[in-house]
Amino acid sequence: LPFAWCDCGAIVRMGHGASCSQLFRGHPRGETALQARLNEALEAHAKTRQPAQSFNAYILRFPKICKGYKTAEEAFAKFDKDGNGTISRAEFEEYCSDMKYAITDEVKNEIFAASDLDNNARIDFKEFIILLATITMVSGDASETSKDFRQALETVNDMFLFFDINRDGKLNVKEVKKRMKVPPSQGTMGLSEDLFSRRFEEMDWDHNGVITYQEFLLATELWVGLEEGGEE
């Protein structure tokens, strides 16, 4: 299995034999109503949390993040009305209508599009983690999530904010490097400049030079070893 970088040169298995950039490409990103809502939610989150001093502290929480992600299977089954293992736009629309989420149609459509990372108009389980996290963040409604999922999401948000130094809702190379700075003799997180660049590109799957919240969520799924359907 391929591995993702983490602190002190440690490695975390990514699963399924493919990097983020190999799995999902070409979905356009821009400043949208959804991004504005996410930024507001992340800022509110930041005011209530104490950031860790290094990425090492977050790595220790990876098993709990994986456990929390797995609990999303129950919510996934509720969305997946026909039980075929994916969520169509119609199923998503129906469920949002039932739930009466406090979001506009514009934001709702953007959530589906932002979560549909391979642009096939269907949401699989890994994409559903992104969808559920995003809709929970922007709607403020966590009723369809377990306590373990909410705790996992809090930690993932902490990690994202740890890297998002300028608080613009996305991560760039300089921010990630700064947070992972180690003595020059060891490179960045014990990696060479070339290897660090390749690992960054694995998260930046649309290759636009920045890592969005959704891309970061996908990366965390792979880092913690989540497989399809929540199996390890």
Short mmCIF file of C-alpha atoms in Angstrom, two decimals:
data_model
loop_
_atom_site.label_atom_id
_atom_site.label_comp_id
_atom_site.label_asym_id
_atom_site.label_seq_id
_atom_site.Cartn_x
_atom_site.Cartn_y
_atom_site.Cartn_z
CA LEU A 1 0.00 0.00 0.00
CA PRO A 2 1.17 3.59 -0.59
CA PHE A 3 1.79 5.80 2.39
CA ALA A 4 1.10 9.40 3.32
CA TRP A 5 3.66 11.53 5.13
CA CYS A 6 3.22 12.59 8.72
CA ASP A 7 5.32 13.99 11.54
CA CYS A 8 8.93 12.96 12.27
CA GLY A 9 9.09 11.00 9.03
CA ALA A 10 6.43 8.55 10.19
CA ILE A 11 4.20 6.96 7.56
CA VAL A 12 0.49 6.24 7.44
CA ARG A 13 -1.05 3.79 4.98
CA MET A 14 -3.32 5.37 2.41
CA GLY A 15 -5.25 2.27 1.33
CA HIS A 16 -6.70 1.16 -2.01
CA GLY A 17 -3.39 1.56 -3.83
CA ALA A 18 -4.03 5.09 -5.06
CA SER A 19 -3.15 8.61 -3.98
CA CYS A 20 -5.71 11.39 -3.65
CA SER A 21 -4.59 12.84 -6.97
CA GLN A 22 -4.94 9.46 -8.69
CA LEU A 23 -8.44 8.89 -7.33
CA PHE A 24 -10.00 12.28 -7.95
CA ARG A 25 -9.12 14.98 -10.46
CA GLY A 26 -10.48 17.94 -12.33
CA HIS A 27 -13.22 19.29 -10.07
CA PRO A 28 -13.16 23.11 -10.25
CA ARG A 29 -12.92 25.12 -7.07
CA GLY A 30 -13.76 28.75 -6.46
CA GLU A 31 -14.92 31.16 -3.79
CA THR A 32 -18.56 30.23 -3.33
CA ALA A 33 -21.44 30.59 -0.90
CA LEU A 34 -20.45 27.21 0.51
CA GLN A 35 -16.86 28.33 1.06
CA ALA A 36 -18.07 31.44 2.87
CA ARG A 37 -20.28 29.34 5.18
CA LEU A 38 -17.44 26.90 5.83
CA ASN A 39 -15.03 29.70 6.68
CA GLU A 40 -17.53 31.14 9.16
CA ALA A 41 -18.02 27.73 10.76
CA LEU A 42 -14.27 27.11 10.98
CA GLU A 43 -13.70 30.51 12.55
CA ALA A 44 -16.38 29.80 15.14
CA HIS A 45 -14.75 26.43 15.83
CA ALA A 46 -11.32 28.04 16.22
CA LYS A 47 -12.59 30.33 18.99
CA THR A 48 -13.51 27.38 21.17
CA ARG A 49 -10.43 25.18 20.68
CA GLN A 50 -6.84 25.15 21.85
CA PRO A 51 -4.51 24.15 18.98
CA ALA A 52 -1.88 21.44 19.44
CA GLN A 53 1.78 22.41 19.41
CA SER A 54 2.70 19.97 16.66
CA PHE A 55 1.15 17.58 14.15
CA ASN A 56 2.38 14.68 16.30
CA ALA A 57 -0.45 15.29 18.75
CA TYR A 58 -3.02 14.85 15.98
CA ILE A 59 -1.41 11.68 14.64
CA LEU A 60 -2.00 10.07 18.00
CA ARG A 61 -5.72 10.67 17.50
CA PHE A 62 -5.93 8.94 14.10
CA PRO A 63 -7.47 5.71 15.51
CA LYS A 64 -10.31 7.72 17.10
CA ILE A 65 -10.87 9.63 13.86
CA CYS A 66 -11.16 6.33 11.96
CA LYS A 67 -13.60 5.01 14.57
CA GLY A 68 -15.71 8.14 14.25
CA TYR A 69 -15.74 8.01 10.46
CA LYS A 70 -16.98 4.43 10.53
CA THR A 71 -20.05 5.42 12.51
CA ALA A 72 -21.26 7.37 9.45
CA GLU A 73 -22.40 4.07 7.92
CA GLU A 74 -25.79 4.35 9.62
CA ALA A 75 -26.40 7.84 8.22
CA PHE A 76 -25.16 6.68 4.80
CA ALA A 77 -27.80 3.92 4.78
CA LYS A 78 -30.54 6.50 5.45
CA PHE A 79 -29.43 8.59 2.46
CA ASP A 80 -28.96 5.54 0.22
CA LYS A 81 -32.66 4.79 -0.22
CA ASP A 82 -32.24 2.10 -2.89
CA GLY A 83 -29.36 0.39 -1.07
CA ASN A 84 -27.04 0.29 -4.09
CA GLY A 85 -24.03 1.61 -2.20
CA THR A 86 -24.09 5.14 -3.60
CA ILE A 87 -26.20 8.26 -3.10
CA SER A 88 -27.75 9.90 -6.14
CA ARG A 89 -28.58 13.60 -6.34
CA ALA A 90 -32.28 12.69 -6.08
CA GLU A 91 -31.65 10.71 -2.87
CA PHE A 92 -29.64 13.60 -1.48
CA GLU A 93 -32.39 16.09 -2.34
CA GLU A 94 -35.06 13.88 -0.75
CA TYR A 95 -33.13 13.43 2.45
CA CYS A 96 -32.28 17.12 2.78
CA SER A 97 -35.97 17.88 2.32
CA ASP A 98 -36.88 15.41 5.06
CA MET A 99 -34.24 16.82 7.41
CA LYS A 100 -35.14 20.47 6.71
CA TYR A 101 -31.51 21.57 6.93
CA ALA A 102 -31.13 25.33 7.40
CA ILE A 103 -29.25 25.86 4.13
CA THR A 104 -30.16 27.44 0.82
CA ASP A 105 -30.63 25.46 -2.38
CA GLU A 106 -27.45 27.09 -3.68
CA VAL A 107 -25.37 25.85 -0.77
CA LYS A 108 -27.05 22.44 -0.89
CA ASN A 109 -26.11 22.04 -4.56
CA GLU A 110 -22.57 23.17 -3.83
CA ILE A 111 -22.26 20.62 -1.03
CA PHE A 112 -23.20 17.77 -3.37
CA ALA A 113 -20.84 19.02 -6.08
CA ALA A 114 -17.96 19.57 -3.65
CA SER A 115 -18.42 16.08 -2.19
CA ASP A 116 -18.75 14.35 -5.57
CA LEU A 117 -14.99 14.31 -6.03
CA ASP A 118 -14.89 12.04 -9.08
CA ASN A 119 -17.73 13.93 -10.80
CA ASN A 120 -19.89 10.86 -11.48
CA ALA A 121 -23.06 12.39 -9.96
CA ARG A 122 -23.08 9.78 -7.18
CA ILE A 123 -21.68 9.81 -3.65
CA ASP A 124 -19.85 6.72 -2.40
CA PHE A 125 -19.01 6.11 1.27
CA LYS A 126 -15.71 7.98 1.28
CA GLU A 127 -17.30 10.93 -0.45
CA PHE A 128 -20.19 10.70 2.01
CA ILE A 129 -17.82 11.37 4.91
CA ILE A 130 -16.99 14.64 3.17
CA LEU A 131 -20.66 15.39 2.46
CA LEU A 132 -21.77 14.66 6.03
CA ALA A 133 -18.93 16.68 7.55
CA THR A 134 -19.61 19.61 5.23
CA ILE A 135 -23.37 19.67 5.74
CA THR A 136 -22.88 19.36 9.51
CA MET A 137 -20.48 22.32 9.48
CA VAL A 138 -22.57 24.70 7.37
CA SER A 139 -26.00 23.79 8.75
CA GLY A 140 -25.01 23.48 12.40
CA ASP A 141 -27.21 20.36 12.53
CA ALA A 142 -25.35 17.34 13.92
CA SER A 143 -28.45 15.21 14.53
CA GLU A 144 -27.43 12.63 11.92
CA THR A 145 -23.97 12.12 13.39
CA SER A 146 -22.80 10.03 16.32
CA LYS A 147 -20.81 11.39 19.23
CA ASP A 148 -17.74 9.61 17.84
CA PHE A 149 -18.22 11.24 14.44
CA ARG A 150 -18.60 14.69 15.99
CA GLN A 151 -15.43 14.18 18.01
CA ALA A 152 -13.59 13.01 14.88
CA LEU A 153 -14.81 16.07 12.99
CA GLU A 154 -13.66 18.36 15.79
CA THR A 155 -10.17 16.88 15.59
CA VAL A 156 -10.07 17.12 11.79
CA ASN A 157 -11.16 20.75 12.01
CA ASP A 158 -8.42 21.34 14.57
CA MET A 159 -5.89 19.84 12.15
CA PHE A 160 -7.12 21.92 9.25
CA LEU A 161 -6.91 25.11 11.31
CA PHE A 162 -3.45 24.09 12.54
CA PHE A 163 -2.26 24.31 8.93
CA ASP A 164 -4.49 27.20 7.82
CA ILE A 165 -2.30 29.93 9.26
CA ASN A 166 -3.83 32.82 7.32
CA ARG A 167 -7.39 31.60 7.96
CA ASP A 168 -8.51 31.77 4.32
CA GLY A 169 -10.16 28.33 4.34
CA LYS A 170 -7.53 26.60 2.22
CA LEU A 171 -3.95 25.39 2.62
CA ASN A 172 -0.94 26.36 0.54
CA VAL A 173 2.56 24.91 0.35
CA LYS A 174 4.12 27.59 2.56
CA GLU A 175 1.62 27.04 5.35
CA VAL A 176 2.05 23.28 5.37
CA LYS A 177 5.84 23.58 5.29
CA LYS A 178 5.87 26.09 8.12
CA ARG A 179 3.79 23.85 10.35
CA MET A 180 5.98 20.87 9.55
CA LYS A 181 9.27 22.70 9.87
CA VAL A 182 12.11 20.64 11.35
CA PRO A 183 15.91 21.15 11.41
CA PRO A 184 17.24 21.65 7.84
CA SER A 185 19.36 18.53 8.09
CA GLN A 186 16.17 16.49 8.32
CA GLY A 187 14.25 18.28 5.58
CA THR A 188 10.51 18.75 6.07
CA MET A 189 9.11 16.10 8.40
CA GLY A 190 12.19 14.05 7.60
CA LEU A 191 11.40 14.19 3.86
CA SER A 192 13.40 15.58 0.98
CA GLU A 193 12.06 18.66 -0.81
CA ASP A 194 11.07 16.49 -3.78
CA LEU A 195 9.23 13.94 -1.66
CA PHE A 196 7.46 16.65 0.31
CA SER A 197 6.26 18.20 -2.97
CA ARG A 198 4.92 14.86 -4.15
CA ARG A 199 3.09 14.27 -0.87
CA PHE A 200 1.55 17.74 -1.07
CA GLU A 201 0.37 17.00 -4.61
CA GLU A 202 -1.29 13.82 -3.37
CA MET A 203 -3.56 15.99 -1.21
CA ASP A 204 -3.95 18.71 -3.84
CA TRP A 205 -5.73 16.35 -6.25
CA ASP A 206 -6.88 19.07 -8.66
CA HIS A 207 -3.31 20.44 -8.79
CA ASN A 208 -4.24 24.09 -8.33
CA GLY A 209 -1.66 24.72 -5.63
CA VAL A 210 -4.04 24.78 -2.66
CA ILE A 211 -5.77 22.15 -0.52
CA THR A 212 -9.46 22.75 0.10
CA TYR A 213 -11.40 21.61 3.14
CA GLN A 214 -12.92 18.76 1.12
CA GLU A 215 -9.52 17.64 -0.18
CA PHE A 216 -8.20 17.71 3.37
CA LEU A 217 -11.09 15.57 4.58
CA LEU A 218 -10.30 12.99 1.91
CA ALA A 219 -6.64 13.01 2.93
CA THR A 220 -7.56 12.32 6.56
CA GLU A 221 -9.67 9.34 5.49
CA LEU A 222 -6.67 7.88 3.74
CA TRP A 223 -4.24 8.75 6.52
CA VAL A 224 -6.28 6.98 9.19
CA GLY A 225 -6.70 3.87 7.03
CA LEU A 226 -10.43 4.11 6.26
CA GLU A 227 -11.51 1.72 3.52
CA GLU A 228 -14.75 1.64 1.52
CA GLY A 229 -17.78 0.93 3.67
CA GLY A 230 -15.81 1.79 6.81
CA GLU A 231 -13.77 -1.44 6.79
CA GLU A 232 -10.12 -1.38 7.80
#
